[in-house]
Amino acid sequence: MIDVSLLICTRNRRDSLSATLASIARAAGSTRLEVIVVDNGSTDDSAAMVRHWAAEQAFAVRLLVEPRAGLARARNVAMAAARGRIIAMTDDDCVLHADYFGRLADAFARHPGPVIIGGRILLGDPSDLPVTVKLEDHPMIAGRDAFPGGFVMGANLAFTADIREKVGAFDERFGAGAPFRAAEDTDFLFRALGRDIPVLYDPGFVVDHHHGRKAAHEVVALLAGYGYGDGALYAKHLWRDARIARTIRDDLRNLATRFAGPVPQIRHFHAFRLRHILAGFARYGREAIRSRRSGATPSSAA
């Protein structure tokens, strides 16, 4: 029986992926582990590097190929192939701490499934701007009625294998490389909470995120994408889930605050975010109308 299936999706990040894989080998210990790497259309030598690394490992390594771009699509390929009782995922620019798998096992021993648990994400390079991190040092439980954006993140996320059947696949219209840019993990968590599946944060299992964003304009683009993805998610669930209306009210109330966000150049962060939410919401609406007229069925749109 495989204890943990660790999923990594990659596209043209050979060097950072190499550091990720090296950290897995250091952390593996006696864990009954399989590593599933999905090459999402790389044109560098990532695949050759993974094959070379795999030949040196005592645990199982599988390299799968999904040439169609899209992080959610690649994650679905990896998730469908996973054989472990715990399915974990990280990104190809993250480095696992040496005690990662032991701490992961401890977290799931305390919370037998079905359950989703996100871990701590630290800034890997202090010269990077402080985004896409999760710094809290205490456990937390997501409220059933909460909007889970940012509560835990796909860069360090794990769940019991039965979550696949209970929640379904990632919506392939969301996330990097897809029309709605982001929020594929938020949509997954939102659907899980709607099915009364616990979503927890445990700071014990940790990765360092080497995201490489050092310029303000890079973070502005990232945050714009987050708002855009959330707006599309709002449109997807608005008419069937009262949590979205409450979240929209919270966004509107936030307009009265002066919180500037992680980029000082965004003076009115909540107005900035709302503008991109509205753009994503409108795009989702247009796509939904187009799909109905053509008779097309959206993929992974649970």
Short mmCIF file of C-alpha atoms in Angstrom, two decimals:
data_model
loop_
_atom_site.label_atom_id
_atom_site.label_comp_id
_atom_site.label_asym_id
_atom_site.label_seq_id
_atom_site.Cartn_x
_atom_site.Cartn_y
_atom_site.Cartn_z
CA MET A 1 0.00 0.00 0.00
CA ILE A 2 1.35 3.41 -0.95
CA ASP A 3 1.08 5.92 1.87
CA VAL A 4 1.54 9.14 -0.11
CA SER A 5 1.20 10.05 -3.77
CA LEU A 6 2.99 13.36 -4.33
CA LEU A 7 1.83 15.19 -7.47
CA ILE A 8 3.90 17.78 -9.32
CA CYS A 9 2.85 19.49 -12.54
CA THR A 10 5.56 21.24 -14.53
CA ARG A 11 6.08 23.26 -17.66
CA ASN A 12 9.51 24.55 -18.76
CA ARG A 13 10.98 24.87 -15.26
CA ARG A 14 13.77 22.36 -15.45
CA ASP A 15 16.08 24.02 -12.90
CA SER A 16 13.50 24.77 -10.21
CA LEU A 17 11.94 21.33 -10.73
CA SER A 18 15.35 19.77 -10.16
CA ALA A 19 15.53 21.49 -6.76
CA THR A 20 12.01 20.26 -5.93
CA LEU A 21 12.90 16.68 -6.78
CA ALA A 22 16.14 16.82 -4.78
CA SER A 23 14.17 17.97 -1.73
CA ILE A 24 11.74 15.05 -2.15
CA ALA A 25 14.62 12.57 -2.16
CA ARG A 26 16.03 14.13 1.02
CA ALA A 27 12.65 14.04 2.76
CA ALA A 28 11.41 10.62 1.63
CA GLY A 29 12.90 8.53 4.44
CA SER A 30 10.94 5.31 4.91
CA THR A 31 7.68 6.73 3.53
CA ARG A 32 5.90 4.37 1.13
CA LEU A 33 5.89 7.00 -1.55
CA GLU A 34 5.15 7.49 -5.19
CA VAL A 35 5.96 10.69 -7.07
CA ILE A 36 3.87 11.55 -10.12
CA VAL A 37 5.24 14.25 -12.38
CA VAL A 38 3.04 15.57 -15.17
CA ASP A 39 4.90 17.33 -17.97
CA ASN A 40 2.40 19.91 -19.18
CA GLY A 41 3.92 20.60 -22.59
CA SER A 42 7.51 21.47 -21.72
CA THR A 43 9.93 22.30 -24.55
CA ASP A 44 13.05 22.17 -22.36
CA ASP A 45 14.69 18.95 -21.13
CA SER A 46 12.53 18.61 -18.01
CA ALA A 47 11.31 15.15 -19.01
CA ALA A 48 14.82 13.79 -19.54
CA MET A 49 15.91 15.21 -16.20
CA VAL A 50 12.96 13.56 -14.42
CA ARG A 51 13.70 10.20 -16.03
CA HIS A 52 17.35 10.42 -14.96
CA TRP A 53 16.36 11.36 -11.40
CA ALA A 54 13.72 8.62 -11.22
CA ALA A 55 16.26 5.91 -12.05
CA GLU A 56 18.21 6.83 -8.91
CA GLN A 57 15.29 6.63 -6.44
CA ALA A 58 14.16 3.74 -4.28
CA PHE A 59 10.53 4.86 -4.43
CA ALA A 60 8.21 4.79 -7.43
CA VAL A 61 8.34 7.70 -9.86
CA ARG A 62 5.98 8.08 -12.80
CA LEU A 63 6.34 10.67 -15.53
CA LEU A 64 3.08 11.42 -17.34
CA VAL A 65 2.51 13.78 -20.26
CA GLU A 66 -0.39 16.17 -20.78
CA PRO A 67 0.50 18.34 -23.79
CA ARG A 68 -2.59 20.57 -23.52
CA ALA A 69 -1.71 23.58 -21.37
CA GLY A 70 -3.48 24.12 -18.07
CA LEU A 71 -2.49 23.49 -14.46
CA ALA A 72 -5.92 22.13 -13.50
CA ARG A 73 -5.87 19.76 -16.48
CA ALA A 74 -2.41 18.48 -15.52
CA ARG A 75 -3.48 18.06 -11.89
CA ASN A 76 -6.46 16.01 -12.96
CA VAL A 77 -4.19 13.68 -14.92
CA ALA A 78 -1.95 13.25 -11.89
CA MET A 79 -4.83 12.85 -9.45
CA ALA A 80 -6.50 10.17 -11.54
CA ALA A 81 -3.26 8.17 -11.59
CA ALA A 82 -2.51 8.42 -7.85
CA ARG A 83 -2.55 5.18 -5.84
CA GLY A 84 -1.73 6.49 -2.35
CA ARG A 85 -4.12 6.71 0.57
CA ILE A 86 -3.02 10.36 0.89
CA ILE A 87 -2.72 12.51 -2.23
CA ALA A 88 -0.43 15.50 -1.79
CA MET A 89 0.60 18.17 -4.24
CA THR A 90 3.22 20.85 -4.50
CA ASP A 91 4.53 23.13 -7.23
CA ASP A 92 7.65 22.86 -9.35
CA ASP A 93 9.15 25.93 -7.68
CA CYS A 94 8.79 24.62 -4.11
CA VAL A 95 11.31 22.87 -1.86
CA LEU A 96 10.08 20.42 0.78
CA HIS A 97 11.44 20.61 4.31
CA ALA A 98 13.35 17.53 5.43
CA ASP A 99 10.59 16.40 7.84
CA TYR A 100 7.78 16.98 5.33
CA PHE A 101 6.48 13.42 4.99
CA GLY A 102 6.66 12.62 8.69
CA ARG A 103 4.77 15.79 9.55
CA LEU A 104 2.24 15.10 6.80
CA ALA A 105 1.58 11.64 8.23
CA ASP A 106 1.16 13.13 11.71
CA ALA A 107 -1.41 15.63 10.42
CA PHE A 108 -3.55 12.94 8.80
CA ALA A 109 -3.23 10.65 11.82
CA ARG A 110 -4.84 13.41 13.90
CA HIS A 111 -7.63 13.93 11.36
CA PRO A 112 -8.70 10.68 9.70
CA GLY A 113 -10.51 11.25 6.44
CA PRO A 114 -12.23 12.32 4.45
CA VAL A 115 -10.32 15.56 4.95
CA ILE A 116 -8.32 18.19 3.09
CA ILE A 117 -5.28 19.67 4.84
CA GLY A 118 -3.07 22.48 3.62
CA GLY A 119 0.42 23.08 4.96
CA ARG A 120 2.69 26.04 5.59
CA ILE A 121 4.31 27.87 2.67
CA LEU A 122 7.37 30.00 3.43
CA LEU A 123 9.20 32.46 1.19
CA GLY A 124 12.09 30.53 -0.31
CA ASP A 125 14.11 33.56 -1.41
CA PRO A 126 14.03 36.64 0.84
CA SER A 127 14.54 38.86 -2.22
CA ASP A 128 11.19 37.69 -3.63
CA LEU A 129 8.13 39.75 -2.79
CA PRO A 130 5.96 38.29 0.02
CA VAL A 131 3.15 36.71 -2.00
CA THR A 132 1.91 33.13 -2.49
CA VAL A 133 2.99 32.27 1.05
CA LYS A 134 1.11 30.93 4.07
CA LEU A 135 2.83 31.98 7.27
CA GLU A 136 0.45 31.25 10.16
CA ASP A 137 2.08 29.10 12.84
CA HIS A 138 -1.10 27.66 14.37
CA PRO A 139 -3.69 25.14 13.14
CA MET A 140 -6.94 26.47 11.68
CA ILE A 141 -10.26 25.10 10.45
CA ALA A 142 -12.12 26.71 7.55
CA GLY A 143 -15.66 27.72 8.41
CA ARG A 144 -18.37 25.84 6.56
CA ASP A 145 -19.78 29.11 5.21
CA ALA A 146 -16.40 30.72 4.51
CA PHE A 147 -14.96 31.57 1.12
CA PRO A 148 -11.70 29.57 1.15
CA GLY A 149 -9.58 31.75 -1.13
CA GLY A 150 -6.07 31.83 0.37
CA PHE A 151 -7.01 29.72 3.39
CA VAL A 152 -4.78 26.94 2.06
CA MET A 153 -3.09 26.76 -1.35
CA GLY A 154 -2.29 24.26 -4.05
CA ALA A 155 1.46 24.71 -3.55
CA ASN A 156 1.15 22.64 -0.34
CA LEU A 157 -2.12 20.75 -0.27
CA ALA A 158 -3.06 17.17 0.61
CA PHE A 159 -6.22 15.11 1.01
CA THR A 160 -7.41 11.57 1.56
CA ALA A 161 -7.88 9.58 -1.63
CA ASP A 162 -11.65 9.39 -1.21
CA ILE A 163 -11.86 13.15 -1.80
CA ARG A 164 -11.56 12.46 -5.54
CA GLU A 165 -14.97 10.82 -5.61
CA LYS A 166 -16.57 13.16 -3.08
CA VAL A 167 -15.47 16.48 -4.65
CA GLY A 168 -14.62 15.58 -8.23
CA ALA A 169 -11.91 16.88 -10.51
CA PHE A 170 -10.41 20.34 -10.72
CA ASP A 171 -12.38 22.59 -13.04
CA GLU A 172 -10.12 22.86 -16.09
CA ARG A 173 -11.42 26.29 -17.02
CA PHE A 174 -9.63 27.72 -13.97
CA GLY A 175 -5.95 28.03 -13.03
CA ALA A 176 -2.73 28.90 -14.80
CA GLY A 177 -2.90 28.32 -18.55
CA ALA A 178 -6.72 28.31 -18.61
CA PRO A 179 -9.25 31.03 -19.53
CA PHE A 180 -9.97 32.07 -15.94
CA ARG A 181 -6.26 32.22 -14.93
CA ALA A 182 -6.52 31.26 -11.24
CA ALA A 183 -8.78 29.90 -8.45
CA GLU A 184 -8.73 26.23 -9.45
CA ASP A 185 -7.73 25.30 -5.90
CA THR A 186 -10.27 27.74 -4.39
CA ASP A 187 -13.06 26.21 -6.48
CA PHE A 188 -12.00 22.72 -5.36
CA LEU A 189 -12.03 23.77 -1.69
CA PHE A 190 -15.31 25.64 -2.07
CA ARG A 191 -17.00 22.52 -3.43
CA ALA A 192 -15.48 20.42 -0.64
CA LEU A 193 -16.82 22.72 2.07
CA GLY A 194 -20.22 22.60 0.38
CA ARG A 195 -20.16 18.83 0.85
CA ASP A 196 -19.30 19.20 4.57
CA ILE A 197 -15.74 17.97 4.06
CA PRO A 198 -13.36 19.51 6.62
CA VAL A 199 -10.71 21.84 5.22
CA LEU A 200 -7.87 22.38 7.67
CA TYR A 201 -4.57 24.22 7.89
CA ASP A 202 -1.65 22.51 9.63
CA PRO A 203 1.65 24.43 9.88
CA GLY A 204 3.63 21.26 10.58
CA PHE A 205 4.42 20.20 7.01
CA VAL A 206 6.25 22.96 5.21
CA VAL A 207 7.55 23.96 1.79
CA ASP A 208 9.66 26.91 0.73
CA HIS A 209 8.24 28.70 -2.30
CA HIS A 210 10.82 30.11 -4.73
CA HIS A 211 8.30 31.97 -6.88
CA GLY A 212 10.82 34.46 -8.30
CA ARG A 213 8.61 37.55 -8.39
CA LYS A 214 10.80 40.50 -7.44
CA ALA A 215 9.19 43.37 -9.36
CA ALA A 216 5.97 45.08 -8.35
CA HIS A 217 4.42 44.72 -11.80
CA GLU A 218 4.76 40.93 -11.57
CA VAL A 219 2.79 40.84 -8.32
CA VAL A 220 0.20 43.27 -9.66
CA ALA A 221 -0.38 40.90 -12.59
CA LEU A 222 -0.60 37.94 -10.21
CA LEU A 223 -3.16 39.62 -7.96
CA ALA A 224 -5.16 40.77 -10.97
CA GLY A 225 -5.34 37.13 -12.07
CA TYR A 226 -6.47 36.04 -8.61
CA GLY A 227 -9.32 38.56 -8.69
CA TYR A 228 -10.25 37.53 -12.23
CA GLY A 229 -10.36 33.84 -11.27
CA ASP A 230 -12.42 34.57 -8.16
CA GLY A 231 -14.88 36.59 -10.23
CA ALA A 232 -15.39 33.66 -12.58
CA LEU A 233 -15.83 31.38 -9.58
CA TYR A 234 -18.46 33.74 -8.17
CA ALA A 235 -20.36 33.58 -11.45
CA LYS A 236 -20.12 29.79 -11.56
CA HIS A 237 -21.68 29.30 -8.12
CA LEU A 238 -23.76 32.46 -7.57
CA TRP A 239 -27.18 31.08 -8.47
CA ARG A 240 -26.82 27.81 -6.57
CA ASP A 241 -24.88 28.67 -3.42
CA ALA A 242 -25.73 31.43 -0.93
CA ARG A 243 -22.11 31.61 0.23
CA ILE A 244 -21.22 33.57 -2.89
CA ALA A 245 -23.69 36.38 -2.19
CA ARG A 246 -22.23 36.73 1.31
CA THR A 247 -18.71 36.83 -0.11
CA ILE A 248 -19.67 39.54 -2.59
CA ARG A 249 -21.14 41.60 0.26
CA ASP A 250 -17.84 41.24 2.11
CA ASP A 251 -15.94 42.45 -0.97
CA LEU A 252 -18.17 45.52 -1.18
CA ARG A 253 -17.74 46.29 2.53
CA ASN A 254 -13.98 46.02 2.11
CA LEU A 255 -14.05 48.99 -0.24
CA ALA A 256 -14.33 51.20 2.84
CA THR A 257 -11.00 49.96 4.24
CA ARG A 258 -7.57 51.33 3.43
CA PHE A 259 -5.73 48.01 3.31
CA ALA A 260 -3.09 48.41 0.60
CA GLY A 261 -2.30 44.75 0.01
CA PRO A 262 1.17 43.25 -0.52
CA VAL A 263 2.13 45.78 -3.21
CA PRO A 264 2.34 49.38 -1.98
CA GLN A 265 1.81 50.63 -5.54
CA ILE A 266 -1.79 49.34 -5.37
CA ARG A 267 -3.14 52.18 -3.25
CA HIS A 268 -6.74 51.00 -3.12
CA PHE A 269 -6.30 47.24 -3.07
CA HIS A 270 -9.96 46.28 -2.61
CA ALA A 271 -11.09 48.51 -5.47
CA PHE A 272 -8.34 46.98 -7.63
CA ARG A 273 -9.48 43.49 -6.66
CA LEU A 274 -13.16 44.24 -7.24
CA ARG A 275 -12.42 45.58 -10.71
CA HIS A 276 -10.79 42.30 -11.71
CA ILE A 277 -13.51 40.25 -10.01
CA LEU A 278 -16.08 42.00 -12.18
CA ALA A 279 -14.00 41.31 -15.31
CA GLY A 280 -13.80 37.59 -14.48
CA PHE A 281 -17.49 37.47 -13.61
CA ALA A 282 -18.41 39.03 -16.95
CA ARG A 283 -16.11 36.69 -18.89
CA TYR A 284 -17.66 33.65 -17.22
CA GLY A 285 -21.12 34.92 -18.13
CA ARG A 286 -20.16 35.40 -21.77
CA GLU A 287 -18.61 31.93 -21.93
CA ALA A 288 -21.69 30.36 -20.32
CA ILE A 289 -23.99 32.01 -22.87
CA ARG A 290 -21.73 30.91 -25.73
CA SER A 291 -21.66 27.32 -24.39
CA ARG A 292 -25.45 27.16 -24.11
CA ARG A 293 -25.90 28.44 -27.64
CA SER A 294 -23.43 25.91 -29.03
CA GLY A 295 -24.62 23.02 -26.86
CA ALA A 296 -21.10 22.52 -25.46
CA THR A 297 -20.57 21.04 -21.98
CA PRO A 298 -17.94 22.71 -19.77
CA SER A 299 -15.17 20.37 -18.59
CA SER A 300 -14.85 19.45 -14.90
CA ALA A 301 -17.48 22.02 -14.01
CA ALA A 302 -18.96 20.35 -10.93
#
